[in-house]
PDB file of C-alpha atoms in Angstrom:
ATOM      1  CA  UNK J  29      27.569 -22.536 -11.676  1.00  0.00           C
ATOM      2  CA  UNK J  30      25.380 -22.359  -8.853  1.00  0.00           C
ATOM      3  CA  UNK J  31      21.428 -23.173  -9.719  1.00  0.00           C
ATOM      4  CA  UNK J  32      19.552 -19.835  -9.247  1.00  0.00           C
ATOM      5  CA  UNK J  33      16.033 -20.158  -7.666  1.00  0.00           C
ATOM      6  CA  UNK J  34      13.026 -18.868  -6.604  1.00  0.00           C
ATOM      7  CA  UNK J  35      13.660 -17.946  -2.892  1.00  0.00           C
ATOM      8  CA  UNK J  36      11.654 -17.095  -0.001  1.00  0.00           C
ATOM      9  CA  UNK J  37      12.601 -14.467   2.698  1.00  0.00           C
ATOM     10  CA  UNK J  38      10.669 -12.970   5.710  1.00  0.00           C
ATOM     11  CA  UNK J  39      10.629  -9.254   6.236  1.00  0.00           C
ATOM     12  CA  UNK J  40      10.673  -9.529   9.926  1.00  0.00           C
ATOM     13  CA  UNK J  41      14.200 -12.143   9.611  1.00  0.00           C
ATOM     14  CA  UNK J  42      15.547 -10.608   6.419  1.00  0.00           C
ATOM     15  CA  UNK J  43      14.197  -7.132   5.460  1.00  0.00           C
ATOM     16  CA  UNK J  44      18.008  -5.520   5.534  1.00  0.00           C
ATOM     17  CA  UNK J  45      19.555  -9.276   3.810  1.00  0.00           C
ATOM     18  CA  UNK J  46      21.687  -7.680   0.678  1.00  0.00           C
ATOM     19  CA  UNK J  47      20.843 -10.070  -2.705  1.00  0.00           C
ATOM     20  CA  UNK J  48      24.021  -8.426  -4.310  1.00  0.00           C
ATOM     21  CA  UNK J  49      25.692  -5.024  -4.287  1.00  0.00           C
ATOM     22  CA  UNK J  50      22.853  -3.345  -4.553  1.00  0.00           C
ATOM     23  CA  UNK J  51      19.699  -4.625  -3.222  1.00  0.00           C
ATOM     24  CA  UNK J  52      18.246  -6.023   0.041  1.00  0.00           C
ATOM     25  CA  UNK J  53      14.867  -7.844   0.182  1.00  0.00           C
ATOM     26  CA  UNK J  54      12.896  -5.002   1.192  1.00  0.00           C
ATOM     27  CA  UNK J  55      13.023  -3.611  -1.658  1.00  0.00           C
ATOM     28  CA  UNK J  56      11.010  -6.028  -3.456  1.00  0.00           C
ATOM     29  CA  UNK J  57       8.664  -6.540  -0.714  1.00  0.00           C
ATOM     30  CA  UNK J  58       4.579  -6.102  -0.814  1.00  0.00           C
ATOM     31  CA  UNK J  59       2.727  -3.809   1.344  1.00  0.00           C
ATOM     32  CA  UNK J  60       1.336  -6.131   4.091  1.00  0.00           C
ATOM     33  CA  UNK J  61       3.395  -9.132   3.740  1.00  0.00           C
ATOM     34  CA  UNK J  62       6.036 -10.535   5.659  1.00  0.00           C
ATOM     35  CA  UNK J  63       6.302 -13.794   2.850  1.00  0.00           C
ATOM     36  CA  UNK J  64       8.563 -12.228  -0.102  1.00  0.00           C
ATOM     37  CA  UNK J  65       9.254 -14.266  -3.170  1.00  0.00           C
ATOM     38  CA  UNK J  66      12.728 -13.132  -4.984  1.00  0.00           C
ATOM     39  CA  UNK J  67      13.876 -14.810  -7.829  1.00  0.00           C
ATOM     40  CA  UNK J  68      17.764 -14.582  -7.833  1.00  0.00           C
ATOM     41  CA  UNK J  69      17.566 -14.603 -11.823  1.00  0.00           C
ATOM     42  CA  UNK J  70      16.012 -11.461 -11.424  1.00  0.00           C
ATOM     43  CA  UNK J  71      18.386  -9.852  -9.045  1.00  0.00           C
ATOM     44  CA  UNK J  72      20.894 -10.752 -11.314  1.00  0.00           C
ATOM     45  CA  UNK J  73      19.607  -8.777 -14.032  1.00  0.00           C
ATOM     46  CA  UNK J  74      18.734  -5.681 -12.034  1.00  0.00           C
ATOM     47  CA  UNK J  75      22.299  -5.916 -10.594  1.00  0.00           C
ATOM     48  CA  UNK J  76      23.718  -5.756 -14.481  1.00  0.00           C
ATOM     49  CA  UNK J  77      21.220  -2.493 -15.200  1.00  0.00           C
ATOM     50  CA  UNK J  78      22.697  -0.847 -11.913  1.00  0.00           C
ATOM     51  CA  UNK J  79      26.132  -0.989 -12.859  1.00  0.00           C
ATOM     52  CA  UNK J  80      25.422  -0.176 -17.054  1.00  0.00           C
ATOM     53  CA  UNK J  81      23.611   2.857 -15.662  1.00  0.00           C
ATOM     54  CA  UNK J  82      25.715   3.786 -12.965  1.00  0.00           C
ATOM     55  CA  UNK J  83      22.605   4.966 -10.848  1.00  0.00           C
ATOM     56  CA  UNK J  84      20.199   3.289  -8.380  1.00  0.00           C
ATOM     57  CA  UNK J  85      17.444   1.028  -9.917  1.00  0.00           C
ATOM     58  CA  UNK J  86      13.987   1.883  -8.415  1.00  0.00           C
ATOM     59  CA  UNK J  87      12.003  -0.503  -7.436  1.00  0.00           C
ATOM     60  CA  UNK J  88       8.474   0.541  -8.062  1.00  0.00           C
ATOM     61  CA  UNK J  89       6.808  -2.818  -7.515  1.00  0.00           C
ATOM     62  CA  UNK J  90       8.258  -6.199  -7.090  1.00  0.00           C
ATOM     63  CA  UNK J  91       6.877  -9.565  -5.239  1.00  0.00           C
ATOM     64  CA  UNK J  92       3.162  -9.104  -5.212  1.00  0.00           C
ATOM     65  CA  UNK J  93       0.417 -11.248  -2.973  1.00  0.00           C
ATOM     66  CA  UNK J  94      -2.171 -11.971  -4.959  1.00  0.00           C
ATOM     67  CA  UNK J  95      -4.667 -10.136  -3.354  1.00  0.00           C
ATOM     68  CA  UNK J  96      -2.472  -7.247  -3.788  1.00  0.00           C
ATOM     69  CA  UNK J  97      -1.653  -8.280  -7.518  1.00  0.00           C
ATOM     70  CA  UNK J  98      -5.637  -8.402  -7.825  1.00  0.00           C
ATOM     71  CA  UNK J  99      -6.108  -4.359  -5.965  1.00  0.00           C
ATOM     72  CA  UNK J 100      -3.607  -3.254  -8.324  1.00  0.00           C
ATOM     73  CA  UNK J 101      -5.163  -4.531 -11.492  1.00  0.00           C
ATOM     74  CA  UNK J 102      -2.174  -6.780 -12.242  1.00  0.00           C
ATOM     75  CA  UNK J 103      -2.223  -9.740 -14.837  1.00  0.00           C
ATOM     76  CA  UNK J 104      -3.604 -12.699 -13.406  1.00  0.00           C
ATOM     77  CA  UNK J 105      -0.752 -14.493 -13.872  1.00  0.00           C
ATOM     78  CA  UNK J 106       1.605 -11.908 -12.860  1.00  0.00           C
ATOM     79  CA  UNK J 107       5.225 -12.813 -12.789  1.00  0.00           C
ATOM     80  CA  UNK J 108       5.283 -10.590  -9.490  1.00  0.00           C
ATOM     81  CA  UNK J 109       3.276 -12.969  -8.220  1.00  0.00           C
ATOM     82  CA  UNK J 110       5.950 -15.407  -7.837  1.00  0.00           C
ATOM     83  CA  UNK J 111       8.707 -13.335  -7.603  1.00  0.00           C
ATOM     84  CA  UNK J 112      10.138 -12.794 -11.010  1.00  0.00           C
ATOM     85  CA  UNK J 113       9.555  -9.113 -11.730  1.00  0.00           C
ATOM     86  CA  UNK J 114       9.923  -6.088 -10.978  1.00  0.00           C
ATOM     87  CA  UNK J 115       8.678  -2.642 -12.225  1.00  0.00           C
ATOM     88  CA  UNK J 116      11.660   0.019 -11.969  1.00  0.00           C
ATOM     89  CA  UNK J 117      12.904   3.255 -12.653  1.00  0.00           C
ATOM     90  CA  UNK J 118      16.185   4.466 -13.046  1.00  0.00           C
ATOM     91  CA  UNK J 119      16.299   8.579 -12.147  1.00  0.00           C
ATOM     92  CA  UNK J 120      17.584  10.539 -15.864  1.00  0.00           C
ATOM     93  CA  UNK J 121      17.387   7.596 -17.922  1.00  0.00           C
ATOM     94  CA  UNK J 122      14.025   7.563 -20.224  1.00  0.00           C
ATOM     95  CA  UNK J 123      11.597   5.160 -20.506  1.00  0.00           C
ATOM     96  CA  UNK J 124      12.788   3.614 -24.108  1.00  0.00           C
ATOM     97  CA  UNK J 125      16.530   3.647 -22.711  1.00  0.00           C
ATOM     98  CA  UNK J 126      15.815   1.295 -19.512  1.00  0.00           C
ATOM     99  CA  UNK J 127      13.950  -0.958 -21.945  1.00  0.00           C
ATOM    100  CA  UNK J 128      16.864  -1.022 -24.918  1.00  0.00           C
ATOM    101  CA  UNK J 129      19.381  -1.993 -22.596  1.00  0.00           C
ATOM    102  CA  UNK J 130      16.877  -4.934 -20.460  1.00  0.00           C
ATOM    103  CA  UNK J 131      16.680  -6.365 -24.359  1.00  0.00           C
ATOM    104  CA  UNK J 132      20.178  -6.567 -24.834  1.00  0.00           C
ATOM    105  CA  UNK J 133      20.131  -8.703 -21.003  1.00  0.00           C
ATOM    106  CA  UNK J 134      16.710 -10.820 -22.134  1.00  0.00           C
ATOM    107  CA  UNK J 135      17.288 -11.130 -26.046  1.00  0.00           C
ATOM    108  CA  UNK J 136      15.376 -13.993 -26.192  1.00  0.00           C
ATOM    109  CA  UNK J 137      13.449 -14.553 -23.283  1.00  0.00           C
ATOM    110  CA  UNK J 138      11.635 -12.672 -20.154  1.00  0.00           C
ATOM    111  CA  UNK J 139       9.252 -10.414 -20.574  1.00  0.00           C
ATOM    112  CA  UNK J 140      10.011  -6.516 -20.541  1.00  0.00           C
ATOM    113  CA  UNK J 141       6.949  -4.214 -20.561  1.00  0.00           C
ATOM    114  CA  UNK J 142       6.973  -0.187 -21.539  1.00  0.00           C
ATOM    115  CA  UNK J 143       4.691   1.772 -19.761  1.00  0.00           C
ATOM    116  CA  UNK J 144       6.168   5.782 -21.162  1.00  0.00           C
ATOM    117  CA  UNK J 145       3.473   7.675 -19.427  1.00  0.00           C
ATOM    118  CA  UNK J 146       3.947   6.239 -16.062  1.00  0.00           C
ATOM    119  CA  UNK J 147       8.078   6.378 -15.872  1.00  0.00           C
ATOM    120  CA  UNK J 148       8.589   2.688 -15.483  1.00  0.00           C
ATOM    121  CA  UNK J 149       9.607  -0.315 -17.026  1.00  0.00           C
ATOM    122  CA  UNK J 150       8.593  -3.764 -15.754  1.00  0.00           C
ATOM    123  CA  UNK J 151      11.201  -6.446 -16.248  1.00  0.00           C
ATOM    124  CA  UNK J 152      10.570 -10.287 -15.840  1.00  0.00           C
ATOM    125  CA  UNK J 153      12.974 -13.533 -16.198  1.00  0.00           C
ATOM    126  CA  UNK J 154       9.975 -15.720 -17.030  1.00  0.00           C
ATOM    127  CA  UNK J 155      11.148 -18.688 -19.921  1.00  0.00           C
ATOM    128  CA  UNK J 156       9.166 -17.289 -22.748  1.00  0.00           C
ATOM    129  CA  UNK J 157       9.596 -14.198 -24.497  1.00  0.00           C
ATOM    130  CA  UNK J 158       7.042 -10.999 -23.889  1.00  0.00           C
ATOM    131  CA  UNK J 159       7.118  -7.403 -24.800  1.00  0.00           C
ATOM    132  CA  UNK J 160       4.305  -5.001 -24.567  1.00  0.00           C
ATOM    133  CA  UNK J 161       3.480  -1.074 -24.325  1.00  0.00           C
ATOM    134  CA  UNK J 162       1.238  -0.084 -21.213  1.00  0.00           C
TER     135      UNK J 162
END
């Protein structure tokens, strides 16, 4: 099996470069960046939600600069920041839905964050395991 990695693209080379079926790199780029940080693990598991759902994942947020991590109020060690998560919606599928089926993907591992009153669900493929309400 190929080793999955961190990678980094350029928005001006590779904004329409497709990961996988169902994403390109600009959809996980930062406002005023040309540098984004992808991690493939993480396309991966975005790419299994897509096709359980059977509707586009929404990318709400995904590689963050830190200064734009920081004018966001994001964690200071933000998986963002380095290219592991991504904050996403899926249209007609609650909240507590998106999350139950990221847990059966990450059962041990990554960190998957409910935020209900915002819409969205942040999912990571960090090493260590992390849930949390928002």
């Amino acid at each position: 099996m190929k080793k999955l990695a961190i990678r980094e693209y350029s928005m001006t080379r590779d904004s329409t470069r497709q990961l996988s079926p169902s994403f390109r790199v600009r959809e996980f780029a930062c406002k005023g960046s040309d540098v984004v940080l992808i991690d493939d693990e993480l396309v991966v598991l975005l790419q299994c939600i897509r096709e359980h759902f059977g509707k586009p994942v929404h990318i709400t947020s995904g590689y963050r600069t830190a200064a734009h991590n920081r004018a966001v109020g994001g964690a200071v060690y933000s998986q963002h920041q380095y290219g592991r998560a991504a904050d996403i919606r899926v249209s007609g599928v609650p909240v507590e839905q998106l999350a139950a089926y990221a847990e059966t993907l990450l059962p041990g591992t990554g960190g998957i964050g409910r935020y209900p009153a915002k819409g969205f669900v942040h999912v990571d493929v960090r090493k260590a395991k992390s849930r949390w309400v928002g």
